[in-house]
PDB file of C-alpha atoms in Angstrom:
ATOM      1  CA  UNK P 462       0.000   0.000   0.000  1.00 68.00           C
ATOM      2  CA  UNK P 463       1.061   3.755  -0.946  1.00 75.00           C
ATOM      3  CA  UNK P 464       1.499   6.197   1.708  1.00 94.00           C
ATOM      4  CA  UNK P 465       3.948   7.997   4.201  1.00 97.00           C
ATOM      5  CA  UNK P 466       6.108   6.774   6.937  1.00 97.00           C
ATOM      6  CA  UNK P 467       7.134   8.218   9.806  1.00 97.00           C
ATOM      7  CA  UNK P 468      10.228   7.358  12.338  1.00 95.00           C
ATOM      8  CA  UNK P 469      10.362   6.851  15.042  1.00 96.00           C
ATOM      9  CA  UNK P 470       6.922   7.123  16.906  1.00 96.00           C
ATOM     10  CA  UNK P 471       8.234   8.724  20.027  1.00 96.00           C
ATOM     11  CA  UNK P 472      11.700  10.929  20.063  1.00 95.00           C
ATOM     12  CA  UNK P 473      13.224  12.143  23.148  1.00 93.00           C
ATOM     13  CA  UNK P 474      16.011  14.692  22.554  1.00 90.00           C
ATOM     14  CA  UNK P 475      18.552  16.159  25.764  1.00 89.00           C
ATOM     15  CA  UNK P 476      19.846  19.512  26.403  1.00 85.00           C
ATOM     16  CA  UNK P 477      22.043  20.395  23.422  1.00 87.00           C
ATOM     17  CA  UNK P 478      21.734  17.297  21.288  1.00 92.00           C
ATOM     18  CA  UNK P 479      20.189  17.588  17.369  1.00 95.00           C
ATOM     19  CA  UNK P 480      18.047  15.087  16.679  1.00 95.00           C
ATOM     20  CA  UNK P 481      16.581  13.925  13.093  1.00 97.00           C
ATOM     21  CA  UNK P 482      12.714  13.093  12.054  1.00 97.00           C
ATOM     22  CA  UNK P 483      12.392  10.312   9.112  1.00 98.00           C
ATOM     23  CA  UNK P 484       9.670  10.387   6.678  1.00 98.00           C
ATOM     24  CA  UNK P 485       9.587   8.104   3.520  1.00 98.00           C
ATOM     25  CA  UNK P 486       6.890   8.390   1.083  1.00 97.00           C
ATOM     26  CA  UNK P 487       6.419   5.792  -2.011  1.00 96.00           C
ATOM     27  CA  UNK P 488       3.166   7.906  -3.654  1.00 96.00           C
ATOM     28  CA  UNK P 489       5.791   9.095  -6.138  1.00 95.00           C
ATOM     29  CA  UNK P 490       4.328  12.680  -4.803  1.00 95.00           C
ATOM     30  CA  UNK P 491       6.789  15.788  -6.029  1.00 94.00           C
ATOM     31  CA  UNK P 492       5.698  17.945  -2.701  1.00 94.00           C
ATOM     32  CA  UNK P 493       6.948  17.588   0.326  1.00 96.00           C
ATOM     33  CA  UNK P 494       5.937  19.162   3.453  1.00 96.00           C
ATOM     34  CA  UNK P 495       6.748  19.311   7.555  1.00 98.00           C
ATOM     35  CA  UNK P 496       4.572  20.479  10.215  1.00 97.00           C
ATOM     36  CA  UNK P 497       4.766  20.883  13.530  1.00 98.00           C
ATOM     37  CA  UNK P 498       1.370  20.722  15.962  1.00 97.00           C
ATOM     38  CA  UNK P 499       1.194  22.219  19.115  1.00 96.00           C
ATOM     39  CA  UNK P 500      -1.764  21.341  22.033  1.00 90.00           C
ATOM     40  CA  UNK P 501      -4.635  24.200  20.672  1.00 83.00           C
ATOM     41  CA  UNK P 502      -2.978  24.941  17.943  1.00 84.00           C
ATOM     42  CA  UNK P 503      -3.393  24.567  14.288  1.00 87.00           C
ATOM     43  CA  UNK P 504      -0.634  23.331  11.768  1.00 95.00           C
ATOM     44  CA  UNK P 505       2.305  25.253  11.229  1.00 96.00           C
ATOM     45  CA  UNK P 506       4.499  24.951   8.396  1.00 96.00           C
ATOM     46  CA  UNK P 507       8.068  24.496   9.132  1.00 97.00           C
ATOM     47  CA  UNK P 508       9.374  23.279   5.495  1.00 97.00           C
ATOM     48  CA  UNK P 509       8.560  21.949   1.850  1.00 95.00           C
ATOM     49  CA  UNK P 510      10.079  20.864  -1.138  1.00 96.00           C
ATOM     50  CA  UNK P 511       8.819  20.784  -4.623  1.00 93.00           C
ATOM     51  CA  UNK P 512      11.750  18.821  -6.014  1.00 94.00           C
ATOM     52  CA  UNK P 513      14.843  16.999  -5.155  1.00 96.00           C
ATOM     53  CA  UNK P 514      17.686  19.477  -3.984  1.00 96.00           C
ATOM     54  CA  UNK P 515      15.357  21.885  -3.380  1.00 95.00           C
ATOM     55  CA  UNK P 516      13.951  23.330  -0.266  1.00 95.00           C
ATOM     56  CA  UNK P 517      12.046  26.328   1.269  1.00 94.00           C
ATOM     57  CA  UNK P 518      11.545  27.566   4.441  1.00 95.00           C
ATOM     58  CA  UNK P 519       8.040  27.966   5.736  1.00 94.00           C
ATOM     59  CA  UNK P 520       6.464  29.962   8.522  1.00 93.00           C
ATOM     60  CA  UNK P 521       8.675  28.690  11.463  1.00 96.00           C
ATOM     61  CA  UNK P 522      11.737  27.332  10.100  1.00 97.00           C
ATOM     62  CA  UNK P 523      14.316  28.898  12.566  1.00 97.00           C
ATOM     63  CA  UNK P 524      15.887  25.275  14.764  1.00 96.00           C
ATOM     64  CA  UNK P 525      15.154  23.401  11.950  1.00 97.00           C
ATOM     65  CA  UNK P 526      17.450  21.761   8.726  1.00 98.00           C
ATOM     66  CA  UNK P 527      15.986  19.600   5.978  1.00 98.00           C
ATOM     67  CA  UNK P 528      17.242  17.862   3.085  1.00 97.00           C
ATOM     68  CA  UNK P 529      15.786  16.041  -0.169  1.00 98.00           C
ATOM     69  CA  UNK P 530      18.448  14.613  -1.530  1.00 97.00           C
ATOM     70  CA  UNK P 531      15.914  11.684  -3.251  1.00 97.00           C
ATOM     71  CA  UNK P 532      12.203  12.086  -4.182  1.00 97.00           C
ATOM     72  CA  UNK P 533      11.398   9.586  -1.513  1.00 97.00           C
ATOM     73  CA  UNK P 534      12.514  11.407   1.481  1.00 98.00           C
ATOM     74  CA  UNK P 535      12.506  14.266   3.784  1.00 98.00           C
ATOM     75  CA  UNK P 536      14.195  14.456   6.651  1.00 98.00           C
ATOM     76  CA  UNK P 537      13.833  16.907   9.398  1.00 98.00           C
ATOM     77  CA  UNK P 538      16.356  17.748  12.262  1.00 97.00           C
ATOM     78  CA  UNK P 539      15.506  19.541  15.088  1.00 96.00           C
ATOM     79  CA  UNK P 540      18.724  21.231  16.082  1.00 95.00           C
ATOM     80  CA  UNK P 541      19.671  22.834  19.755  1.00 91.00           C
ATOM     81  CA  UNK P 542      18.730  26.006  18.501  1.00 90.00           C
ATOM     82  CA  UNK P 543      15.169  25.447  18.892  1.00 91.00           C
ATOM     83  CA  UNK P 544      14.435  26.167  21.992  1.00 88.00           C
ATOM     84  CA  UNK P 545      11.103  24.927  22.298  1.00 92.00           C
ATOM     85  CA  UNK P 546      10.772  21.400  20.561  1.00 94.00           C
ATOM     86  CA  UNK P 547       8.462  19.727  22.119  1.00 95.00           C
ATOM     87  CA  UNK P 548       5.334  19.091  20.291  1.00 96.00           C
ATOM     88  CA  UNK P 549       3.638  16.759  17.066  1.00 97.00           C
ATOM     89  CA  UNK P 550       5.486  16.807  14.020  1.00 98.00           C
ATOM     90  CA  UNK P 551       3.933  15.383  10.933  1.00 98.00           C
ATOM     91  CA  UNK P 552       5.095  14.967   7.484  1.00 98.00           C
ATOM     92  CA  UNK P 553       3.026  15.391   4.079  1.00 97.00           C
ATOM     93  CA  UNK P 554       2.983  14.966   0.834  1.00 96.00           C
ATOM     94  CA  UNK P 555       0.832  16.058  -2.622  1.00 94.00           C
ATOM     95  CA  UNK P 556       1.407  15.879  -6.195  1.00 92.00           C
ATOM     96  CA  UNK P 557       1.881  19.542  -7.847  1.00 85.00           C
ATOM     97  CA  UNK P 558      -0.739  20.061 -10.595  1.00 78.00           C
ATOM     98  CA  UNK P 559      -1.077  23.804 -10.413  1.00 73.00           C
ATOM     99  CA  UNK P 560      -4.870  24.352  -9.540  1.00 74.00           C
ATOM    100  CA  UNK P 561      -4.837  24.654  -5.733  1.00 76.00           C
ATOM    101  CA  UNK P 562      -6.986  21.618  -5.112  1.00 80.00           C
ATOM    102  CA  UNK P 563      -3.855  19.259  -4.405  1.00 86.00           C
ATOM    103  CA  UNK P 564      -4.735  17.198  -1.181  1.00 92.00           C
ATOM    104  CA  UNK P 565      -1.854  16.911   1.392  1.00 95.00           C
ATOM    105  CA  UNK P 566      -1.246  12.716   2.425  1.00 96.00           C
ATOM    106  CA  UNK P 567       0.318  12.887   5.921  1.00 97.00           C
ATOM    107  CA  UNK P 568       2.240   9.810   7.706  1.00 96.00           C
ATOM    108  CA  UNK P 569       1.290   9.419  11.490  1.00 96.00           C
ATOM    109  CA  UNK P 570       3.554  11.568  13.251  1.00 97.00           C
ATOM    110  CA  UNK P 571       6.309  11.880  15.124  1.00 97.00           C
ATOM    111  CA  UNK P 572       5.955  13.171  19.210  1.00 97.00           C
ATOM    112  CA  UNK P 573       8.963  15.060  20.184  1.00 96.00           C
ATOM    113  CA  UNK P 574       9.952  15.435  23.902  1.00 94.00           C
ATOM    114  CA  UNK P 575      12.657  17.131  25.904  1.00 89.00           C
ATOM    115  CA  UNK P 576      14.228  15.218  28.482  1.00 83.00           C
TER     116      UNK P 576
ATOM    117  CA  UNK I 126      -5.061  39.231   6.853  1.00 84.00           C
ATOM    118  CA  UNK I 127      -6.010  35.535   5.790  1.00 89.00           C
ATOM    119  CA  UNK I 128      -7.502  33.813   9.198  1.00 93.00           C
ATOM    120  CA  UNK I 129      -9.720  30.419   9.983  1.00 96.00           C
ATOM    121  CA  UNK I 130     -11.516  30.008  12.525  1.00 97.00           C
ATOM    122  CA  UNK I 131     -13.452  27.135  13.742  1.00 97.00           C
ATOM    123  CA  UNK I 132     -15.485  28.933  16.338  1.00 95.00           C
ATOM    124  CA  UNK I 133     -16.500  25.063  18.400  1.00 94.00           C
ATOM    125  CA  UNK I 134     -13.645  23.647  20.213  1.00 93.00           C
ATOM    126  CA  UNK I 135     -16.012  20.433  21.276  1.00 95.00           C
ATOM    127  CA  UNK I 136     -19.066  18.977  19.755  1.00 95.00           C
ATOM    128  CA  UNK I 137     -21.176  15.774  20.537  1.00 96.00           C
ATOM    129  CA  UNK I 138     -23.569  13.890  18.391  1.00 97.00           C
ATOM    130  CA  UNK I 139     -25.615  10.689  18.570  1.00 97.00           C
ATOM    131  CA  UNK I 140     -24.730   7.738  16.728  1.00 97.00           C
ATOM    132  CA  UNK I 141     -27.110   8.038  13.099  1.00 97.00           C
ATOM    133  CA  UNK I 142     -27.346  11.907  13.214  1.00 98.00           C
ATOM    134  CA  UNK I 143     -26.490  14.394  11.037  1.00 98.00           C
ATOM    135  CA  UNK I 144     -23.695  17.301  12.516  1.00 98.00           C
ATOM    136  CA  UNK I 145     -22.610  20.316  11.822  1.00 98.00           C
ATOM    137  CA  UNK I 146     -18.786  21.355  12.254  1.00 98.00           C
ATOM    138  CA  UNK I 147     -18.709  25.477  11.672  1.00 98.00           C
ATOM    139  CA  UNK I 148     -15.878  26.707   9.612  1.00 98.00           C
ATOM    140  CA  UNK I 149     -15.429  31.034   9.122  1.00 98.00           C
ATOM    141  CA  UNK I 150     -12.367  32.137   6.701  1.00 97.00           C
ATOM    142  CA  UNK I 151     -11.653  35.838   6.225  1.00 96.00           C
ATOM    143  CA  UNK I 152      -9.692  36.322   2.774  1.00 92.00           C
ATOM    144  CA  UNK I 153      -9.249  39.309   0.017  1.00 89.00           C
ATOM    145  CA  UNK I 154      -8.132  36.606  -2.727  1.00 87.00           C
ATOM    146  CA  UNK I 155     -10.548  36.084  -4.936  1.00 90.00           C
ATOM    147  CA  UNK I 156      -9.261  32.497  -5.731  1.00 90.00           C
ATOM    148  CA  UNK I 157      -9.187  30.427  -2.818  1.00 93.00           C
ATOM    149  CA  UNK I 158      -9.857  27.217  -1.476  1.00 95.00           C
ATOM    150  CA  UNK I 159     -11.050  25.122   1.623  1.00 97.00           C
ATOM    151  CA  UNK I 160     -10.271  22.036   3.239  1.00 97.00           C
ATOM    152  CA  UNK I 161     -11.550  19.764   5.993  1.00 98.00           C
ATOM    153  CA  UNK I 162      -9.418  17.259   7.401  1.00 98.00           C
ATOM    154  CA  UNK I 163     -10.132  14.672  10.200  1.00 98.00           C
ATOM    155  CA  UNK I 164      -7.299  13.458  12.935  1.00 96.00           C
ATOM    156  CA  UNK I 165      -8.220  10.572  14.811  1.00 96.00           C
ATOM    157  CA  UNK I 166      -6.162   9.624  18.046  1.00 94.00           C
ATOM    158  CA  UNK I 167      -3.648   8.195  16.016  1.00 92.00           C
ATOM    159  CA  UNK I 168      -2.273  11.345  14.425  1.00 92.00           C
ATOM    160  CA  UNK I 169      -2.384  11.560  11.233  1.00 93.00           C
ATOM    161  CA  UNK I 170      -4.441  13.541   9.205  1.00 95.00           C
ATOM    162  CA  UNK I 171      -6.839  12.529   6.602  1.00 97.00           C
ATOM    163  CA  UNK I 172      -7.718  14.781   3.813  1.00 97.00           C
ATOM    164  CA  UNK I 173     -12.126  14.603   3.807  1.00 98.00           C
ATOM    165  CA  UNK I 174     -13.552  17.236   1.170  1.00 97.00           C
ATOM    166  CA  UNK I 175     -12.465  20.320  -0.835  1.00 96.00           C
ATOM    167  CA  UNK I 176     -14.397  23.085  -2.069  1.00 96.00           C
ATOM    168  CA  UNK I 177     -12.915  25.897  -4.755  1.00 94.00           C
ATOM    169  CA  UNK I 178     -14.046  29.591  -4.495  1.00 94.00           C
ATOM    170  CA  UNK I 179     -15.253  29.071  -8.288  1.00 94.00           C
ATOM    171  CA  UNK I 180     -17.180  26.195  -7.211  1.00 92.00           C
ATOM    172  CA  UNK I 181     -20.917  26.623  -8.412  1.00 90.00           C
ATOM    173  CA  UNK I 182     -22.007  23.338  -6.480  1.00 95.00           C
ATOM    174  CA  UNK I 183     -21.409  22.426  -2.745  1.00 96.00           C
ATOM    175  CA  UNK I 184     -18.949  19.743  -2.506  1.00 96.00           C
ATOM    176  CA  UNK I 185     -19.924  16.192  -1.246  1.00 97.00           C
ATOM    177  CA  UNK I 186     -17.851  13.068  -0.490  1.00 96.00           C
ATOM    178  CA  UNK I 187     -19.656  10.101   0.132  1.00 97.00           C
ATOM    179  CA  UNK I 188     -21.432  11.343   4.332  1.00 98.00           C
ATOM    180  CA  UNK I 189     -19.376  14.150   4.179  1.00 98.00           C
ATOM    181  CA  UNK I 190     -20.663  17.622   2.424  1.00 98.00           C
ATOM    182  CA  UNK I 191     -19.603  21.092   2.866  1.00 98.00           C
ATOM    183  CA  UNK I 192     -21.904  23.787   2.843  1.00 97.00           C
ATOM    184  CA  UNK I 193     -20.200  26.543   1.270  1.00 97.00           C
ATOM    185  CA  UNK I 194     -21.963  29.973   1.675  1.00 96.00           C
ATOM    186  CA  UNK I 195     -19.031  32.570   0.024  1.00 95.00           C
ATOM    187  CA  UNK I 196     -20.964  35.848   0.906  1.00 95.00           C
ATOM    188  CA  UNK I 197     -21.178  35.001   4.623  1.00 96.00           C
ATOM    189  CA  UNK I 198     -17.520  33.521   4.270  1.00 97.00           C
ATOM    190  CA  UNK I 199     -18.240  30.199   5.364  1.00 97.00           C
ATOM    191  CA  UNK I 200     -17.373  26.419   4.971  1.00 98.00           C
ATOM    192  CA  UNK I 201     -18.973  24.245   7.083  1.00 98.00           C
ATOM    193  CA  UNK I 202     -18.575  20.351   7.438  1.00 98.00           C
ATOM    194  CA  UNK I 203     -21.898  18.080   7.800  1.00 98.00           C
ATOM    195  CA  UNK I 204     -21.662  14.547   8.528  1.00 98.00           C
ATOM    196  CA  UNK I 205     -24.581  12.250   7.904  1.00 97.00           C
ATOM    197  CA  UNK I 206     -25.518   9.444   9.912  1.00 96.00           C
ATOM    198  CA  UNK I 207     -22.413   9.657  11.986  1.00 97.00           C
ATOM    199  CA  UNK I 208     -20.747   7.013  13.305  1.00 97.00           C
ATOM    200  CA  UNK I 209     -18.425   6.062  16.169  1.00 97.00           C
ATOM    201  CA  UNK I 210     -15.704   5.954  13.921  1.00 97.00           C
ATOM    202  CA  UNK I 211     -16.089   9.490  13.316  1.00 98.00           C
ATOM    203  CA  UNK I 212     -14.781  10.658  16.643  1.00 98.00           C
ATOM    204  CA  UNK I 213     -11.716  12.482  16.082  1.00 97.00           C
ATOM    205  CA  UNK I 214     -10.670  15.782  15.265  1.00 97.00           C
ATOM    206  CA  UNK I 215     -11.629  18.038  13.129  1.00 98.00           C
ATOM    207  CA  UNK I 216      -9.633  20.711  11.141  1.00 97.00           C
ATOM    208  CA  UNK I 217     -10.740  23.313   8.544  1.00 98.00           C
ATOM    209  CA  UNK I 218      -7.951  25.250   6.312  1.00 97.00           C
ATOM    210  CA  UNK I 219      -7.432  27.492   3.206  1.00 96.00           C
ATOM    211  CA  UNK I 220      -5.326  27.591   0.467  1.00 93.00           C
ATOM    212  CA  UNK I 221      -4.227  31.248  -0.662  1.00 89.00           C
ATOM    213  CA  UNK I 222      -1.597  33.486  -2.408  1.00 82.00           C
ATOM    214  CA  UNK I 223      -0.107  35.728  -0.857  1.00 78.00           C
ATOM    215  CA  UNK I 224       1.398  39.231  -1.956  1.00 75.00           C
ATOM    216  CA  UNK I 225       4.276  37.304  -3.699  1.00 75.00           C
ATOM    217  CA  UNK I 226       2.113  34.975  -5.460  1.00 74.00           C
ATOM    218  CA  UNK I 227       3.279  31.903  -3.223  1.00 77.00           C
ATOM    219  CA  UNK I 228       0.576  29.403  -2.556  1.00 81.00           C
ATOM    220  CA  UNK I 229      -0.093  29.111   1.238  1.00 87.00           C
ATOM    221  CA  UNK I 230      -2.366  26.867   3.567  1.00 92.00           C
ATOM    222  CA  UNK I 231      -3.505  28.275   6.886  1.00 94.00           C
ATOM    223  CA  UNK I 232      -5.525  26.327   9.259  1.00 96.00           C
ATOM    224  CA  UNK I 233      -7.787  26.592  11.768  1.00 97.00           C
ATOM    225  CA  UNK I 234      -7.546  25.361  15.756  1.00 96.00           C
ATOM    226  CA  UNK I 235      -9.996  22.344  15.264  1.00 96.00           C
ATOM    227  CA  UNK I 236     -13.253  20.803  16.694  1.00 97.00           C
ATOM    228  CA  UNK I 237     -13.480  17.940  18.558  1.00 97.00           C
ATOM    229  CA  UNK I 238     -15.463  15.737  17.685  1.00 98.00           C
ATOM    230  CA  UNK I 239     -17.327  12.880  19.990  1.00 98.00           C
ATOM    231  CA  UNK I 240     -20.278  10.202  18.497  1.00 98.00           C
ATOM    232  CA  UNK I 241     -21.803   8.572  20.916  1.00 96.00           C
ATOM    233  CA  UNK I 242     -23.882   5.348  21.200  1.00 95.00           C
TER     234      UNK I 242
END
């Protein structure tokens, strides 16, 4: 079956370490997205990509890398200079067709604690 | 500014009815669109319906319609016949562009939603 998946389930990251998010996708989707979910909060972007080697930052990208080095994948790390990790972070993906309509698949999530 | 708001943060319904999850938008792009997505415990979020500004006809997917009304600005879910497995949460967003022409998707806070028996 198509669809996106997430590693690990549950990530605890210490004081000063960098710690990375996995998400694999075999819906041979162009887009791909990162989110992060906070309690009462809606989705906030963090990054995309529209094609391989090629990134952009979105609305709260500051403590975060990425990299899409194959179509498949999109890795985020959460680095020690963001100061506030802890919270839901899901990964998506869409085709790109160009009329706005594209629905976003998303894996199952990844919940990020501080020790 | 662009802004969603989903003005219930908890709803309950009986098993077999019909409910209404409220979704307001506030936009000055004339081409927009609207989602509705549903997160069950598990996380992850699955897309339901979609509904264009352009759209002449109110979308529908199978017990899921939206009832779009664009003068009042708003996009709200109904369920039919609801059933347990539709407990979960519920999230409206929009799709915009912004000054620079970049496409953008803004959501709302959510509803939750419980069914019971």
């Amino acid at each position: 079956d198509g669809g996106i998946t997430q590693s690990p389930k549950y990530l605890f990251r210490k004081e000063g370490q960098n710690v990375t998010l996995s998400c694999e996708q075999n819906l041979n989707h162009d887009a791909m997205y990162w989110y992060r979910q906070d309690p009462g909060q809606g989705l906030r972007l963090i990054y995309y990509s529209q094609i391989v080697n090629d990134f952009q930052k979105g609305d709260i990208a500051e403590g975060y890398s990425v990299s899409r080095e194959k179509k498949e994948s999109f890795p985020l790390t959460v680095t020690s200079a963001q100061k506030n990790p802890t919270a839901f972070y899901l990964c998506a993906s869409s085709i790109l067709r160009g009329k706005g309509d594209e629905k976003l698949f998303f894996g199952s999530g990844t919940q990020l604690s501080v020790l | 500014a662009q802004k969603i708001t989903q003005t219930q943060p908890g709803m309950f319904v009986q098993e077999k009815e019909a409910v209404t999850l409220d979704c307001t938008y506030d936009t000055s792009d004339p081409s927009y669109g609207l989602f509705w997505y549903k997160q069950p415990s598990s996380g992850e979020m699955i897309f339901l319906i979609y509904q264009g500004s352009y759209d002449q006809q109110n979308a529908t997917e199978g017990r899921y319609s939206l009832n779009f009304q664009k003068a009042r600005k708003s996009a709200n879910l109904v369920i039919s016949a609801s059933q347990l497995g539709d407990s979960a949460m519920y999230f409206c967003a929009m799709r915009y562009y912004n000054a620079g022409n970049n496409r953008k998707l803004i959501w709302g806070l959510g509803t939750s939603l419980a069914v019971n028996p």
